[in-house]
Amino acid sequence: MFKGVLFDLDGVITDTAEYHYKAWKKLADDLGITIDRKFNESLKGVSREDSLRLILEYGEMTDQITDAQFQALATEKNDNYVVMIEEFSEADVFPGILPLLKALKQHKIKIALASASKNGPILLEKMHISDYFDAIVNPASVPNGKPAPDIFIAAAESINVPVTDCIGIEDSKAGIAAIKASGVLPIGVGQAADLGSDIALVDATDKLTFDYLTTVWAS
Ligand code: B16
Ligand code: MG
């Protein structure tokens, strides 16, 4: 039986993925770079700074931006994003997540957050679910972001559970790659076309029941 569950946040626990997209789209539009939802798939799970690097590369603008401008753009995106999540509450927790957190607690399974977002702790507070988490990894504390395995390895360590006894839940291509590389068992939230057909997948979070996790673990 698994002993720990490592949760991604954006796109798994709540719909912040949409707000990240809107904030990046506005920033890119202002720079004259057109990004769409397909391109956005490559930003999911990727840190703020690496996302900005990818957008500037996509718009062939990398060489035109100084370090100071880069920092200012990253701050501008986050300022817009923070306004968008200002009113977050319990109502923004995706369907099925609260019952899953409760069931995991009941079964004494440890829970950790493995999100690339520096806004993770604030969001958990706003949604009133912080208390379910035994640990929250600070994404700034790991050397390499997703798709590197670092944050999932750190998340397993933070709850004192070997990676081989953990399930990781992710909605992004970079995140699934990170989980696979860490030795944790992945469950994807999304489509095979984005996340691959070689892992357990649900198309919506209400399918993430305790029984479903148990079945995936046993298979
Ligand atoms: P922040 P996750 C990731 O969170 C998002 O998917 C990604 O779009 C975002 O750029 C990244 O967090 C950093 O977020 O700017 O708030 O620090 O999916 O790993 O929970
Ligand atoms: Mg995500």
Coordinates of N, CA and C and ligand atoms in Angstrom, one line a residue, residues 8-14 16-17 44-46 115-116 146 169-172 175, ligand 2:
D8 N 0.6 18.0 -6.9 CA 0.8 19.3 -7.6 C -0.3 20.2 -7.2
L9 N -0.2 21.5 -7.4 CA -1.3 22.4 -7.0 C -2.1 22.9 -8.3
D10 N -1.4 23.7 -9.1 CA -2.0 24.4 -10.2 C -2.5 23.3 -11.2
G11 N -3.8 23.2 -11.4 CA -4.4 22.3 -12.3 C -4.8 20.9 -11.7
V12 N -4.4 20.7 -10.4 CA -4.8 19.5 -9.8 C -5.7 19.8 -8.6
I13 N -5.3 20.7 -7.7 CA -6.1 21.1 -6.6 C -7.1 22.2 -6.9
T14 N -6.7 23.0 -7.8 CA -7.5 24.2 -8.2 C -7.2 24.7 -9.6
T16 N -5.9 27.3 -10.9 CA -5.0 28.4 -11.1 C -4.3 28.3 -12.5
A17 N -4.2 27.1 -13.1 CA -3.6 27.0 -14.4 C -4.2 28.0 -15.4
K44 N 3.0 24.8 -18.3 CA 2.4 24.2 -17.0 C 3.5 23.5 -16.2
G45 N 3.5 23.8 -14.9 CA 4.4 23.2 -14.0 C 5.8 23.7 -14.0
V46 N 6.0 24.6 -15.0 CA 7.4 25.2 -15.1 C 7.5 26.5 -14.3
S115 N 4.5 21.7 -5.5 CA 4.2 22.6 -6.5 C 5.3 23.5 -6.8
A116 N 5.5 23.9 -8.1 CA 6.5 24.8 -8.5 C 6.2 26.3 -8.1
K146 N 10.7 21.3 -12.2 CA 10.2 20.3 -13.1 C 10.6 20.6 -14.6
I169 N 0.6 13.2 -8.1 CA -0.6 13.6 -9.0 C -0.3 14.9 -9.7
E170 N -0.3 14.9 -11.0 CA 0.1 16.1 -11.8 C -0.8 16.3 -13.0
D171 N -0.8 17.5 -13.5 CA -1.6 17.9 -14.7 C -0.7 18.3 -15.8
S172 N 0.6 18.4 -15.6 CA 1.5 18.9 -16.7 C 2.5 17.9 -17.2
G175 N 5.6 18.0 -15.2 CA 5.4 17.4 -13.9 C 5.4 15.9 -13.9
Ligands
MG2 MG 0.1 21.8 -12.3

